[in-house]
mmCIF file of C-alpha atoms in Angstrom:
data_model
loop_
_atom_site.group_PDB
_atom_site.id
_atom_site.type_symbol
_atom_site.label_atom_id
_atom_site.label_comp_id
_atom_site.label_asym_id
_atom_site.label_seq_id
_atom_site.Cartn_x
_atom_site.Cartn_y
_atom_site.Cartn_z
ATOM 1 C CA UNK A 1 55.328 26.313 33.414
ATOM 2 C CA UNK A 2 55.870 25.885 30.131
ATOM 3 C CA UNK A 3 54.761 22.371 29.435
ATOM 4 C CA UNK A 4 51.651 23.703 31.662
ATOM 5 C CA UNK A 5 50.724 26.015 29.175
ATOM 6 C CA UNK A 6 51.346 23.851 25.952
ATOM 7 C CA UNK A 7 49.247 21.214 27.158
ATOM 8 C CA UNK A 8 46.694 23.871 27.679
ATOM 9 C CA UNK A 9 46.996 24.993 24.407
ATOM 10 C CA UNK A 10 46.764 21.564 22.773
ATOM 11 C CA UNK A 11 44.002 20.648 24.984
ATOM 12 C CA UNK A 12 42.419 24.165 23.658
ATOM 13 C CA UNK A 13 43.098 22.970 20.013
ATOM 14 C CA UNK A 14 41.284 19.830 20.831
ATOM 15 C CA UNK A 15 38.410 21.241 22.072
ATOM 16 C CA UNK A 16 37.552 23.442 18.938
ATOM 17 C CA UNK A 17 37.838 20.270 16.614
ATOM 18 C CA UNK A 18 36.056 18.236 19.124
ATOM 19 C CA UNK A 19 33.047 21.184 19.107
ATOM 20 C CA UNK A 20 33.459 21.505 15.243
ATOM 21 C CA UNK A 21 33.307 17.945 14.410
ATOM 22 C CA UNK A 22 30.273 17.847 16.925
ATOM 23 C CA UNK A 23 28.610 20.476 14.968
ATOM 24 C CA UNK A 24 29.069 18.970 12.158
ATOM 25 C CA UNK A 25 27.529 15.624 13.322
ATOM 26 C CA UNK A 26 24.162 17.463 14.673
ATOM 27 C CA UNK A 27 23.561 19.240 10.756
ATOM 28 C CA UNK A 28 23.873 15.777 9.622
ATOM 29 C CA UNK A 29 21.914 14.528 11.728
ATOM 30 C CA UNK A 30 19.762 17.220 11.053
ATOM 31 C CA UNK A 31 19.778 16.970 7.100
ATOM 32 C CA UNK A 32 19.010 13.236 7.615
ATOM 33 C CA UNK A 33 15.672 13.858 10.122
ATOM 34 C CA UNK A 34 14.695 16.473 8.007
ATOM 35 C CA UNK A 35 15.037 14.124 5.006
ATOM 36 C CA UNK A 36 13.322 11.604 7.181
ATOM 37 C CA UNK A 37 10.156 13.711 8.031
ATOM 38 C CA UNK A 38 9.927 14.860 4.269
ATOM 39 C CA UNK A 39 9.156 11.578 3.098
ATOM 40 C CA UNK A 40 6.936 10.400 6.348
ATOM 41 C CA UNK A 41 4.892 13.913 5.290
ATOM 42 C CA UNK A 42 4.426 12.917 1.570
ATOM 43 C CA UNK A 43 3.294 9.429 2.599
ATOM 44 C CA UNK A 44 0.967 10.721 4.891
ATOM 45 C CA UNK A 45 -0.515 13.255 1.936
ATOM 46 C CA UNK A 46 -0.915 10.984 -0.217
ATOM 47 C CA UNK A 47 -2.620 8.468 2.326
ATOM 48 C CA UNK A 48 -4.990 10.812 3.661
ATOM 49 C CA UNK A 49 -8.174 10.435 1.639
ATOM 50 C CA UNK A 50 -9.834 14.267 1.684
ATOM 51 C CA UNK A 51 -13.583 12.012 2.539
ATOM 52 C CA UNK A 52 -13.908 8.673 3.600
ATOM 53 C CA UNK A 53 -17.066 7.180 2.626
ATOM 54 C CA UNK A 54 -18.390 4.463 4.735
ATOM 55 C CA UNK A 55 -19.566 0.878 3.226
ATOM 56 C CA UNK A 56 -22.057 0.519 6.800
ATOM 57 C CA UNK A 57 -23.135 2.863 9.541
ATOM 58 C CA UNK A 58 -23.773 0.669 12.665
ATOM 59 C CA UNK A 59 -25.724 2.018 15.374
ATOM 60 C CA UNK A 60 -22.835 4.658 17.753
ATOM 61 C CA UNK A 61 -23.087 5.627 21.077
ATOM 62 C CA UNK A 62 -21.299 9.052 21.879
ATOM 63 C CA UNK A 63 -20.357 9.228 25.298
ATOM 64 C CA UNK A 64 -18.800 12.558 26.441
ATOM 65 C CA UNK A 65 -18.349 13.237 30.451
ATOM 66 C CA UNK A 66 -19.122 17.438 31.239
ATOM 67 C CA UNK A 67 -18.237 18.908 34.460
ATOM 68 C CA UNK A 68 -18.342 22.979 34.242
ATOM 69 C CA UNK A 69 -18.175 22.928 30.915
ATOM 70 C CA UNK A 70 -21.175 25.531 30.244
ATOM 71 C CA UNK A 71 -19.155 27.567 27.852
ATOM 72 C CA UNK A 72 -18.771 25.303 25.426
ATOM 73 C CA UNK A 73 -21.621 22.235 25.725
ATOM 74 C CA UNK A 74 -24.397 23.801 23.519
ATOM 75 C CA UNK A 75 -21.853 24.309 20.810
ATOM 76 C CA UNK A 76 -20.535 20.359 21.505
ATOM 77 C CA UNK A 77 -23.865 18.982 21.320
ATOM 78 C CA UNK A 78 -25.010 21.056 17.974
ATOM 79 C CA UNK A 79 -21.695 19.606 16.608
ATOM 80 C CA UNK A 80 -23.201 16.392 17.491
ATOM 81 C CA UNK A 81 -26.525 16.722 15.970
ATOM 82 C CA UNK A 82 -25.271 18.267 12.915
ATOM 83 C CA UNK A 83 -23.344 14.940 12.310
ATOM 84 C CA UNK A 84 -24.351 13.271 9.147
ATOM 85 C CA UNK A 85 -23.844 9.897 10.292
ATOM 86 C CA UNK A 86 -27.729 9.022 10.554
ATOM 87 C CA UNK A 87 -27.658 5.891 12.950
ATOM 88 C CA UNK A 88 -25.756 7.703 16.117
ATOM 89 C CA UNK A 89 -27.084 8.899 19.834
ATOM 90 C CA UNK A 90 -24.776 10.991 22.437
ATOM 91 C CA UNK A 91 -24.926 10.301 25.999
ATOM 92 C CA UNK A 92 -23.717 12.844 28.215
ATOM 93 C CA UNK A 93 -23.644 12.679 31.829
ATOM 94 C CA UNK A 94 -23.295 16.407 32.593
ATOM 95 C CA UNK A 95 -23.013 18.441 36.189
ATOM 96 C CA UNK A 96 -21.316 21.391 37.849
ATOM 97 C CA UNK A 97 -21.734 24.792 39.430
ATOM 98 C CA UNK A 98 -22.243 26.456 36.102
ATOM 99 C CA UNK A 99 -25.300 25.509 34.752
ATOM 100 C CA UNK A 100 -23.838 22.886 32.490
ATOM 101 C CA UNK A 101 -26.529 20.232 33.325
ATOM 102 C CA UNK A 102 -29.682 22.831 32.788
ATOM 103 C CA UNK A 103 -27.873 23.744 29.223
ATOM 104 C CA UNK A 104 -27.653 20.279 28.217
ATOM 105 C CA UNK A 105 -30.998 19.035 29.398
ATOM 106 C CA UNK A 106 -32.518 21.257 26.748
ATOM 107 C CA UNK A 107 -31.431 19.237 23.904
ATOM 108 C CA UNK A 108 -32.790 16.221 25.330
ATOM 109 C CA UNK A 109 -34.706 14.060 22.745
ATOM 110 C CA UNK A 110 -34.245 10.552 21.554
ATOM 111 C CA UNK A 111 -31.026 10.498 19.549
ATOM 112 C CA UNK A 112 -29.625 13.072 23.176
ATOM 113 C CA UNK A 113 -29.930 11.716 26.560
ATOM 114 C CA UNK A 114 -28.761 14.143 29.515
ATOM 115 C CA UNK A 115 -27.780 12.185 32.860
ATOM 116 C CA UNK A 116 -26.857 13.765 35.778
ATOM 117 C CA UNK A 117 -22.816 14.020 37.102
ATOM 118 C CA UNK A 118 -22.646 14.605 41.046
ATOM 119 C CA UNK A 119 -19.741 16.731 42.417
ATOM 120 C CA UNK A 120 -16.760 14.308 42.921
ATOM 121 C CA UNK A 121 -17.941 11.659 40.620
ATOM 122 C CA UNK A 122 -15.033 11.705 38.546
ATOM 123 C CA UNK A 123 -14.363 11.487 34.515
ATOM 124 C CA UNK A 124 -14.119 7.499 34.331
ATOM 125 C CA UNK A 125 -17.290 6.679 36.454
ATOM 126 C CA UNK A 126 -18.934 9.451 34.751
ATOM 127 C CA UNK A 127 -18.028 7.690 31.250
ATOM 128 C CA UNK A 128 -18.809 4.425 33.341
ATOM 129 C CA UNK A 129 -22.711 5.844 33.588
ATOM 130 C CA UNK A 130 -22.954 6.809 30.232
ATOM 131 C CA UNK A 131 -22.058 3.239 29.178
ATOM 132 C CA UNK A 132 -25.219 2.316 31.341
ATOM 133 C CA UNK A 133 -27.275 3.307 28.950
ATOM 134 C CA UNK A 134 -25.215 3.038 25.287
ATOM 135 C CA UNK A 135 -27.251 0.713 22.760
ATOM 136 C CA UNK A 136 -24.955 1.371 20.153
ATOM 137 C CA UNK A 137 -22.258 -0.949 18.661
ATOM 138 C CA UNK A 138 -19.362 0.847 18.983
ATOM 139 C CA UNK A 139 -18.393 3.454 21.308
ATOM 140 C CA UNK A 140 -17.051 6.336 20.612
ATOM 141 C CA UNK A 141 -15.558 8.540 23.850
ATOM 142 C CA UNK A 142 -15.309 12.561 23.316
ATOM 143 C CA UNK A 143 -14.563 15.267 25.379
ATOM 144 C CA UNK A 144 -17.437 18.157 25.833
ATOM 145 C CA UNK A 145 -14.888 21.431 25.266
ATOM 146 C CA UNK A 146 -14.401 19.681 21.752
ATOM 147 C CA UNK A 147 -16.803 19.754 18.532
ATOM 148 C CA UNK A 148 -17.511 16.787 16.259
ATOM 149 C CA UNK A 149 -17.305 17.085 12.381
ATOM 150 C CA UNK A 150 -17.854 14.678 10.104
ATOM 151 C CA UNK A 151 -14.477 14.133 8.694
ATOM 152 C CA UNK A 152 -13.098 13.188 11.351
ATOM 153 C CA UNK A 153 -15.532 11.270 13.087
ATOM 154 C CA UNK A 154 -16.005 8.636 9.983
ATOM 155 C CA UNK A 155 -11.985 8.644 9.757
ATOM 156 C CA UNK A 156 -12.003 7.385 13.474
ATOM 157 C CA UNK A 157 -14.745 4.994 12.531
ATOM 158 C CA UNK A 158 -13.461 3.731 9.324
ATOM 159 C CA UNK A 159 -10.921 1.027 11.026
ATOM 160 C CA UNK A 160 -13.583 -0.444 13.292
ATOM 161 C CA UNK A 161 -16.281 -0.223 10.120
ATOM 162 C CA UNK A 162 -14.497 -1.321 7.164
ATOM 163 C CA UNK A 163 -11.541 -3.852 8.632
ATOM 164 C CA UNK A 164 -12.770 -5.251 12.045
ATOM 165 C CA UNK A 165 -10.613 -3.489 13.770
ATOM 166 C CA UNK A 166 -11.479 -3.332 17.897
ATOM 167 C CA UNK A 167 -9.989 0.153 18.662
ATOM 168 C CA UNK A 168 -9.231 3.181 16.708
ATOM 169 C CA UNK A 169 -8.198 6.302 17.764
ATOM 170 C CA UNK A 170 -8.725 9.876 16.076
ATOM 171 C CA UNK A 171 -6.665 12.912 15.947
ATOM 172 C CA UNK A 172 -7.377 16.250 17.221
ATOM 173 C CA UNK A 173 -6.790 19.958 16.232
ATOM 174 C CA UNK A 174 -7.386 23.703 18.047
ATOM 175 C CA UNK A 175 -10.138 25.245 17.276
ATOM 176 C CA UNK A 176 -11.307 27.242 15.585
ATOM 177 C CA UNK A 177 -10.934 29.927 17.825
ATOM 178 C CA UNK A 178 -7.365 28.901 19.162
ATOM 179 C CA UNK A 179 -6.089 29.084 15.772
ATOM 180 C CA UNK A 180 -3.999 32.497 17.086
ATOM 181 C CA UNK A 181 -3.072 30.884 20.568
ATOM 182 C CA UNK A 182 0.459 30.070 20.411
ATOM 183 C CA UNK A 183 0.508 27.677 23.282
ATOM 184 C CA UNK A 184 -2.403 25.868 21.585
ATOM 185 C CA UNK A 185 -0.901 25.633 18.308
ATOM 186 C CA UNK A 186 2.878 24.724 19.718
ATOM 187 C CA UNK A 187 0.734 21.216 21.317
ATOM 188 C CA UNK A 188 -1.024 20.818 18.212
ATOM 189 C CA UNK A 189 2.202 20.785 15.955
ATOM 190 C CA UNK A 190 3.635 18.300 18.626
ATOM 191 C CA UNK A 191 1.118 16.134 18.115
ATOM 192 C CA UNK A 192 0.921 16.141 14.731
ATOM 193 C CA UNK A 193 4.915 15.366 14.786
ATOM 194 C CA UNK A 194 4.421 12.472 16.849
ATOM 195 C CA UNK A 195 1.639 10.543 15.472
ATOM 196 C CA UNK A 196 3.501 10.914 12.126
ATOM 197 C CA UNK A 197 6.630 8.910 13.500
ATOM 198 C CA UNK A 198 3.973 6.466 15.077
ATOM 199 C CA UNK A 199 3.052 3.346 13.150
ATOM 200 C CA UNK A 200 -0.399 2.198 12.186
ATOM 201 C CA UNK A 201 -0.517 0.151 14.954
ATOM 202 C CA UNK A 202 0.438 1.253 18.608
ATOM 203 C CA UNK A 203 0.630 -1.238 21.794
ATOM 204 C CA UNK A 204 -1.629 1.315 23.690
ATOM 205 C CA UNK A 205 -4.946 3.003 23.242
#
């Protein structure tokens, strides 16, 4: 009995320095991401040009899909027309049971054209109809419960503008109303962790 309980003694001794030595290890580890991130965040700061003035402004066509999105589309498409990019048209292919389409078609002019999404249709041939009718250059996809601004719309430009690039993808943030959602703001910081560990280039769009 004896030997039983020194062996559980020394395997008790073990098993603190084992824990110990592990917690050790993690604030390293810690200390060392921590580091890590620091200097990915002050390369980022001073890479991030407050405004980003463009050298051309092709011709873009906007293409946002809205199904029951009522609540927010008149707001989207001000966003939209309040863009100073001058040579730019949004194509929205809108439906629902919420009015969404009637809202929309009121802005219809010549730089907003209003199709019609059928029940079922479904995001990607929605986006596929909108491309029907896009005469710009480059295309830029959106989402209608989201608002355009100008920073970051010529930062998402920029790569496919300035260096030839074929695809460029921008970054998002709550808005302005979310700003005291938790839940928001927890996917937000996420996201904004990630894409600073991601490279300038990424396999996938």
């Amino acid at each position: 009995m004896g030997g039983i309980q020194s062996i559980l003694m020394w395997a008790n001794d073990c098993a603190t320095a084992i824990v110990g030595c592990g917690l050790v290890l993690m604030l390293a580890y810690q200390a060392y991401q921590w580091q890590k991130d620091k200097r990915r965040a002050n390369q980022l700061r001073s890479e991030t040009s407050p405004q980003l003035t463009l050298i051309k402004t092709p011709p873009v066509s906007i293409l946002v899909p809205a199904w029951n999105e009522a609540a927010m589309i008149e707001r989207h498409i001000q966003s939209f027309l309040q863009l100073r990019y001058p040579n730019k048209e949004l194509i929205l292919c809108a439906g629902g049971r919420d009015g969404t389409f009637d809202l929309a078609s009121q802005y219809a002019s010549s730089k907003v054209t209003i199709l019609i999404q059928i029940e079922g249709q479904g995001k990607q041939a929605a986006l596929q109809q909108c491309l029907e009718h896009a005469a710009g250059d480059i295309l830029f996809l959106a989402d209608a419960d989201g608002l355009l601004d100008d920073h970051s719309f010529e930062r998402a430009l920029g790569p496919l503008v300035e260096k030839s690039e074929q695809a460029s993808s921008g970054l998002t943030r709550p808005l302005p109303d979310q700003y005291n959602q938790p839940f928001a703001l927890y996917q937000w910081y996420a996201e904004q962790y990630s894409n600073a560990s991601t490279g300038k280039y990424t396999p996938v769009l």
